[in-house]
Coordinates of C-alpha atoms in Angstrom, one line a residue:
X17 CA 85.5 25.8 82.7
X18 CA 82.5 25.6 80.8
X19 CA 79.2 27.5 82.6
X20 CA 76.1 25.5 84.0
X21 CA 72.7 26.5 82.6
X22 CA 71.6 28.6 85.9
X23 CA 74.6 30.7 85.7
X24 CA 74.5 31.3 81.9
X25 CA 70.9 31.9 82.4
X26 CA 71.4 34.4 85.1
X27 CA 74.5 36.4 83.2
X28 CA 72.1 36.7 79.9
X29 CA 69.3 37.8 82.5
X30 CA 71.6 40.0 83.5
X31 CA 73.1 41.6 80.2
X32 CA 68.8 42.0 79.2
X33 CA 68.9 44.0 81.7
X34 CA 71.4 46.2 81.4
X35 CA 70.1 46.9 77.8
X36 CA 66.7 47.7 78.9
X37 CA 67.8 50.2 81.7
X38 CA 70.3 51.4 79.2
X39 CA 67.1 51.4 76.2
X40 CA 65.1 53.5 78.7
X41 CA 68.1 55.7 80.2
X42 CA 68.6 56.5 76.3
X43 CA 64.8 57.2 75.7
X44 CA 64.6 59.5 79.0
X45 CA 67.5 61.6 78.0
X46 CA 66.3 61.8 74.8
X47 CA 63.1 62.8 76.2
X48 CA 64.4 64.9 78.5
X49 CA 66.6 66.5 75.6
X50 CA 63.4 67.2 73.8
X51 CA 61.3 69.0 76.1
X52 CA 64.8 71.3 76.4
X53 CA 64.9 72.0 72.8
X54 CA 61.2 72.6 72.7
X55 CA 61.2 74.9 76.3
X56 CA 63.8 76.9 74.5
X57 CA 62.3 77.4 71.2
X58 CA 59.2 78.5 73.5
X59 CA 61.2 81.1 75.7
X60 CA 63.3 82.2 72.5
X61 CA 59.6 82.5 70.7
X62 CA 58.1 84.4 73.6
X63 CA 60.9 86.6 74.1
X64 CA 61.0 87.2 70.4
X65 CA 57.3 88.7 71.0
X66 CA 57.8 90.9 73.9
X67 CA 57.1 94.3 73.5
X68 CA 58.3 97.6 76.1
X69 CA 55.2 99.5 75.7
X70 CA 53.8 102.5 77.9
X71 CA 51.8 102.5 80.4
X72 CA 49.9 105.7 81.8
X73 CA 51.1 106.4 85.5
X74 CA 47.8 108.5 86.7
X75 CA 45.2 110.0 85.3
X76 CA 45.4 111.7 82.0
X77 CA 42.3 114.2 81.0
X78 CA 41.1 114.1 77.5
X79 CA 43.3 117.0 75.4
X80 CA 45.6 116.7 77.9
X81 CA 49.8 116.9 76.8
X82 CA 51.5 113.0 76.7
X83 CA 54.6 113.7 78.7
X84 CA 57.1 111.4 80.1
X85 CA 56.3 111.9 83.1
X86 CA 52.7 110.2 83.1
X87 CA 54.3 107.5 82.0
X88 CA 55.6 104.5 83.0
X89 CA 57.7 101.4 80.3
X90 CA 56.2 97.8 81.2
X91 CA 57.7 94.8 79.0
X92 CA 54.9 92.4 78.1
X93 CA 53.8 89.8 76.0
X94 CA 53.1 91.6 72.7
X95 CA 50.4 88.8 71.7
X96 CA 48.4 90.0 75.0
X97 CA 48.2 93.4 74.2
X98 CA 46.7 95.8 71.1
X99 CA 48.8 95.2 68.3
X100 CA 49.0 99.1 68.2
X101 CA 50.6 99.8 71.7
X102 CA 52.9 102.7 71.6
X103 CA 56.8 101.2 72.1
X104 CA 59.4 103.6 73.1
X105 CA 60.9 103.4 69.7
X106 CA 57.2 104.5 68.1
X107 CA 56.5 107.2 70.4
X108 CA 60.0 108.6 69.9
X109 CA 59.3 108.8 66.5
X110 CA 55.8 110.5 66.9
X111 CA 57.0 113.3 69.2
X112 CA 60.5 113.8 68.1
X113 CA 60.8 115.0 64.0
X114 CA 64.2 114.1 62.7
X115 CA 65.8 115.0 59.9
X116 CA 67.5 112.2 56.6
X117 CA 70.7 112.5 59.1
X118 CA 68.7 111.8 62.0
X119 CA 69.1 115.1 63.8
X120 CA 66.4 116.8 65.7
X121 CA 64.8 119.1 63.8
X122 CA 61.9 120.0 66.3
X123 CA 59.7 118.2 69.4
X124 CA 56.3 117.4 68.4
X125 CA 53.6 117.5 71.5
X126 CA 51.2 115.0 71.5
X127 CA 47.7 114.8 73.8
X128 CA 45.6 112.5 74.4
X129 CA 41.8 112.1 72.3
X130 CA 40.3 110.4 74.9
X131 CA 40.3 110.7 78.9
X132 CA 43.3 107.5 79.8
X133 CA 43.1 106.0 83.5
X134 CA 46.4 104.6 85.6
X135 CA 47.1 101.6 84.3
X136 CA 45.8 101.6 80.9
X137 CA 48.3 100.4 77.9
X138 CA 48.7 103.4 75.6
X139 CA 48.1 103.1 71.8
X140 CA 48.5 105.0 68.8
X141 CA 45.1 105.6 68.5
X142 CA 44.5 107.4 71.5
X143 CA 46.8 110.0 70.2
X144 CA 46.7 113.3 68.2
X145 CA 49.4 115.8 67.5
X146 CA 48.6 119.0 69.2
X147 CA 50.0 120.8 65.9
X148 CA 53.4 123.4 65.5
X149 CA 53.5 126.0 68.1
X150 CA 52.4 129.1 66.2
X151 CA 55.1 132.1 65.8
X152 CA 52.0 134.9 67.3
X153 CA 51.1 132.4 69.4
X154 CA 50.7 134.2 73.2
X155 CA 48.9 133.3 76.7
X156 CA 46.5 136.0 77.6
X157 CA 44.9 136.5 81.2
X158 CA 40.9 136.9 81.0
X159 CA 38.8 138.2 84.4
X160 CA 35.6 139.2 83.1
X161 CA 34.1 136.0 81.5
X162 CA 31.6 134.0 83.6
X163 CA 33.3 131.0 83.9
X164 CA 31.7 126.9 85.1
X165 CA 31.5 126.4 88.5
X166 CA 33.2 123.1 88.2
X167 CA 35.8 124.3 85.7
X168 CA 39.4 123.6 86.0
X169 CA 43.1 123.8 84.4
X170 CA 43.4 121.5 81.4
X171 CA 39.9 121.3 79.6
X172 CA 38.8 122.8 76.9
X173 CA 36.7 125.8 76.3
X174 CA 35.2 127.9 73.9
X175 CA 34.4 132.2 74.4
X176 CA 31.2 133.3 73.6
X177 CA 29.1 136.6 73.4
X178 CA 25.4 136.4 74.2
X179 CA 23.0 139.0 73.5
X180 CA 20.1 140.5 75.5
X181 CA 18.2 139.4 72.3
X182 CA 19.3 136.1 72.6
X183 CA 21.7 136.0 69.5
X184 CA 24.9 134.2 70.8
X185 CA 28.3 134.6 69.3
X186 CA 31.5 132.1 69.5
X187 CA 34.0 134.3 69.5
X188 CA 37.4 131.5 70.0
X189 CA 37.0 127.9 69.8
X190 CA 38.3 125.0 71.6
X191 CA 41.6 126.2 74.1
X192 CA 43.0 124.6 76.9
X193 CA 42.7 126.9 79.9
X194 CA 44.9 127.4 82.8
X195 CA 43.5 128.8 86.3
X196 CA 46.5 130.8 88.0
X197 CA 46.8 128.8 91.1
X198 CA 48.5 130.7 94.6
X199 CA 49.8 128.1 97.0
X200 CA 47.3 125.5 96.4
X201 CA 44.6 128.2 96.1
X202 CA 42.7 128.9 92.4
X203 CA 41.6 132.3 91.6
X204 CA 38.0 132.3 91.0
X205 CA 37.7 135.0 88.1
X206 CA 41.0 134.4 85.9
X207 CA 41.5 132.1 83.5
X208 CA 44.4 132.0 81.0
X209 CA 44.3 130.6 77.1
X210 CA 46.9 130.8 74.3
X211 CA 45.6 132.8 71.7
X212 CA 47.2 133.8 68.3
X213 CA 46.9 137.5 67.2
X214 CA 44.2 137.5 65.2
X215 CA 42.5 135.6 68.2
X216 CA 43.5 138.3 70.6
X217 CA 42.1 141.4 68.8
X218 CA 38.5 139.3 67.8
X219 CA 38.3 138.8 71.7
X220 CA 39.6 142.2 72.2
X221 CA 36.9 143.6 70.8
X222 CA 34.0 141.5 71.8
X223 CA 34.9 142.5 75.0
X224 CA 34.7 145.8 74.6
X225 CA 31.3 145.4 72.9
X226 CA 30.0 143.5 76.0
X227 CA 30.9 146.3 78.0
X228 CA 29.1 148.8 75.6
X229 CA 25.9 146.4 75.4
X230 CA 23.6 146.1 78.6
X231 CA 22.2 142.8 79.3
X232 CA 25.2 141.1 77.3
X233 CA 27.5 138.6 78.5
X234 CA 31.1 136.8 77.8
X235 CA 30.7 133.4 79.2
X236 CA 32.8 130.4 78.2
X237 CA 31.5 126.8 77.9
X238 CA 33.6 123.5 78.3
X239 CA 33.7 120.5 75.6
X240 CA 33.0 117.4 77.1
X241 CA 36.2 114.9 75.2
X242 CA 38.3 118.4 73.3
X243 CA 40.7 114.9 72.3
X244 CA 37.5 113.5 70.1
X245 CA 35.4 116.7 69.6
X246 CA 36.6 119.2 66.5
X247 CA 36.8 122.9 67.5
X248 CA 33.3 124.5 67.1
X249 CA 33.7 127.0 64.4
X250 CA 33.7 131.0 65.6
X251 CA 30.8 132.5 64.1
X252 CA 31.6 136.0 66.1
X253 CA 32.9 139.1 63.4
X254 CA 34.6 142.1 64.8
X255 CA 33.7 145.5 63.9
X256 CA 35.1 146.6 61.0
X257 CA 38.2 149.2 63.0
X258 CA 38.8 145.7 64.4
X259 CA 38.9 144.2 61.0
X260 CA 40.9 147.3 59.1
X261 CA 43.3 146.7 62.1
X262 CA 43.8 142.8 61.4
X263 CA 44.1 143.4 57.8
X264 CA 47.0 146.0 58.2
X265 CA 49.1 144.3 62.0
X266 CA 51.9 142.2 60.7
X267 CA 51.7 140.0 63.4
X268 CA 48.5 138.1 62.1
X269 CA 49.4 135.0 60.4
X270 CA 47.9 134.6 56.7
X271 CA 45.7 131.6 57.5
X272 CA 44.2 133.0 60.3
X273 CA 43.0 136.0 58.5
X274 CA 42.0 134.0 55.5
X275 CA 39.5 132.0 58.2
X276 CA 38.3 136.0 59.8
X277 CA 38.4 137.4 56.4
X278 CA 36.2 134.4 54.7
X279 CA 32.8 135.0 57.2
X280 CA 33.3 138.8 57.0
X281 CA 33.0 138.6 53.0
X282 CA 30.1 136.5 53.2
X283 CA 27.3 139.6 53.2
X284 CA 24.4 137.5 54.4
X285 CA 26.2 136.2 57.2
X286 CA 27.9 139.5 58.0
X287 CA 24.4 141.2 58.1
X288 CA 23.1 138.4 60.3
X289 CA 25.8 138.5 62.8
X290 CA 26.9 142.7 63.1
X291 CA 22.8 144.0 63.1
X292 CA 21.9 142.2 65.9
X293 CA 25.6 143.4 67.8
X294 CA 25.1 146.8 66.1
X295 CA 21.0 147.5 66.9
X296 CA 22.7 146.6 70.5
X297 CA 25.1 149.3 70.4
X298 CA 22.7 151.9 69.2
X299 CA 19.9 151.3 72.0
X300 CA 23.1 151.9 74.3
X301 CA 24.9 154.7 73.0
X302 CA 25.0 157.3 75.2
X303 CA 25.8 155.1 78.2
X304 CA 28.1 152.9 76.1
X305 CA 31.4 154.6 77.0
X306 CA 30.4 155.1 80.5
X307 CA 30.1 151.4 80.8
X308 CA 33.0 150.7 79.2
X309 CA 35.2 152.6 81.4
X310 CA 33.6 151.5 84.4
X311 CA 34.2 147.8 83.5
X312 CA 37.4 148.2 82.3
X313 CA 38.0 149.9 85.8
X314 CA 36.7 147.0 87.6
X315 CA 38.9 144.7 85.1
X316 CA 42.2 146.6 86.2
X317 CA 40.9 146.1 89.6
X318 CA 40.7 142.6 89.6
X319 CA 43.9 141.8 87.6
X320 CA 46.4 144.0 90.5
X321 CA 44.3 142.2 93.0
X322 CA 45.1 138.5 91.0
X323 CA 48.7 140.2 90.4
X324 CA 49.2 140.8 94.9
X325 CA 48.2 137.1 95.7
X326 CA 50.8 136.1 93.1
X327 CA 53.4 138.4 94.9
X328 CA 52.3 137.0 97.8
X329 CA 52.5 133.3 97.6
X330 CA 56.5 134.0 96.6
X331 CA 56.7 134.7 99.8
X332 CA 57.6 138.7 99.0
X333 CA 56.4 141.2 100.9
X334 CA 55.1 144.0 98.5

C-alpha cells in the first residue's frame, strides 16, 4: 500500500534523526576517545618525569655527616624540583664505591656544605665527601683548652696558642668536635677531635709549651659554615725534639709530614714563629717545669673527674 506524504514525511524525519543523534553519538565518543588518549599520554608523560629524591627529616648543621637517618624519600614531579636533586640511585653511588663487578669496595661519608633545614630537597651541590678515614687516624680527649660558651658537638674548630706577646699560633685546623655528654648533661671542660698522629704530637707539645709559658693560652675558635669554609692553614711549629720525634715514629703518614716538614724548612718563617715561643720559654725557665707539673696535675684531675660521671651515668657504682 503505497504511503501518504505525512507519513513518508514523518519516517524520513525520522531516519534524519537518527543519523544526527547517531552523527553526534559518533563525534562524542570520538571526543571522548580523545581526551582518553591525550589524559594518558599526560599521566604516562608525568609519571615518566617523576623523580624519588631525598628530603632532609630535621635539621642538619653545616659539616655535619649525611646519614639515612636524616632522611626521608618523597616522589615528586622532577620538572618542579632542581634538576640536581639527589635520587636514591645518585646518592648510592656517591657514598657507596663499587668496584667493575659492582662489589663494595668501601662506604664513602658525605656532609653537608651548608646548614639544610626539615623539609629542604637535597642536591648534589650541597654535598662534599668528607675524604678516606685515615689509617693514624684517632679521637683524643682535650680538658685544658678555653672552649666558646655557646659551643656544641658537631661544629667545627680550630686549636690555637696565643702568646702573652700577642703572637698567636694555629696549631690544628678545622675538626668536628664532640662534647662527652652524661645523661643529658655536657661536660663543660672536654671536648673530643679526631686527630692523625702527626696532629697529636704538634698539639702535644703546644700544650706542654702553654704550660711552660705564663700568660699563654690554648683556646679554640669555631668556623661559622666548616661545609663552605676551607681549613685555615696551621702556622704553629713544634720544637725541634717534637720534630726529630715525627721524623723518626712510623705512625706518621708521609703527607702529613711533608705539610709539618714544608713550614719548618722555610727559615724565615721558622724564625718568626719559634723566637717569639722560644724568648717565652726563656723569661720562664726556672718556673717552667713547676708549671708544667702543676697543670698536668690539674689535667689528670679533671679527666678521672670526666672519667666518674661517665661511670656514673651507666648506672655503676664505682
Amino acid at each position: 500500500m503505497a504511503k501518504n506524504p505525512m507519513q513518508r514525511k514523518a519516517q524520513n524525519s525520522f531516519l534524519l534523526g537518527m543519523l544526527i543523534t547517531l552523527l553526534i553519538t559518533g563525534l562524542i565518543i570520538a571526543f571522548l576517545i580523545l581526551q582518553l588518549t591525550k589524559i594518558t599520554k599526560d599521566q604516562k608523560k608525568a609519571e615518566a618525569v617523576m623523580k624519588t629524591v631525598y628530603v632532609v627529616s630535621q635539621d642538619i648543621e653545616s659539616g655535619e655527616p649525611i646519614t639515612s637517618d636524616k632522611l626521608i624519600t618523597k616522589v615528586v614531579d622532577g620538572t618542579t624540583v632542581p634538576s640536581n636533586a639527589m635520587t636514591t640511585t645518585q646518592l648510592d653511588e656517591k657514598t657507596n664505591l663499587l668496584d667493575e663487578e659492582g662489589n663494595l669496595i668501601k662506604k664513602v661519608e658525605v656532609i653537608s656544605k651548608i646548614k639544610l633545614m626539615q623539609g629542604t630537597i637535597l642536591t648534589d651541590e650541597m654535598l662534599a665527601e668528607a675524604g678516606e678515614l685515615a689509617a693514624d687516624l684517632r679521637k683524643q680527649e682535650y680538658n685544658m683548652f678555653v672552649i666558646p660558651s655557646q659551643l656544641t658537638t658537631g661544629q667545627y674548630v680550630d686549636v690555637r696558642l696565643r702568646l702573652p706577646n700577642g703572637k698567636d699560633y694555629i696549631v690544628v685546623s678545622h675538626k668536628r668536635i664532640t662534647i662527652p655528654d652524661y645523661e643529658g648533661t655536657q661536660s663543660i671542660n672536654t671536648v673530643a677531635i679526631n686527630l692523625n698522629e702527626v696532629e697529636i704530637l704538634t698539639l702535644s707539645c703546644a700544650i706542654v709549651e702553654s704550660y711552660k709559658i705564663s700568660g699563654s693560652l690554648l683556646y679554640v675558635n669555631q668556623y661559622i659554615e666548616p661545609g663552605l669554609q676551607t681549613a685555615a692553614s696551621t702556622t704553629y711549629i713544634p720544637d725541634d725534639d717534637t720534630l726529630n720525634l715525627i721524623n723518626k715514629d712510623p705512625n706518621c703518614v708521609a703527607e702529613a709530614k711533608q705539610a709539618l716538614f714544608q713550614r719548618n724548612n722555610d727559615a724565615s718563617n721558622k724564625t718568626a714563629v719559634r723566637n717569639p715561643i722560644n724568648n717565652g720559654l726563656s723569661e720562664n725557665s726556672e718556673d717552667a717545669t713547676e708549671n708544667a707539673v702543676n697543670a698536668l696535675k690539674e689535667e689528670l684531675k679533671r679527666a678521672q673527674e670526666e672519667r666518674q660521671k661517665y661511670l656514673e651515668s651507666l648506672g655503676g657504682t664505682y
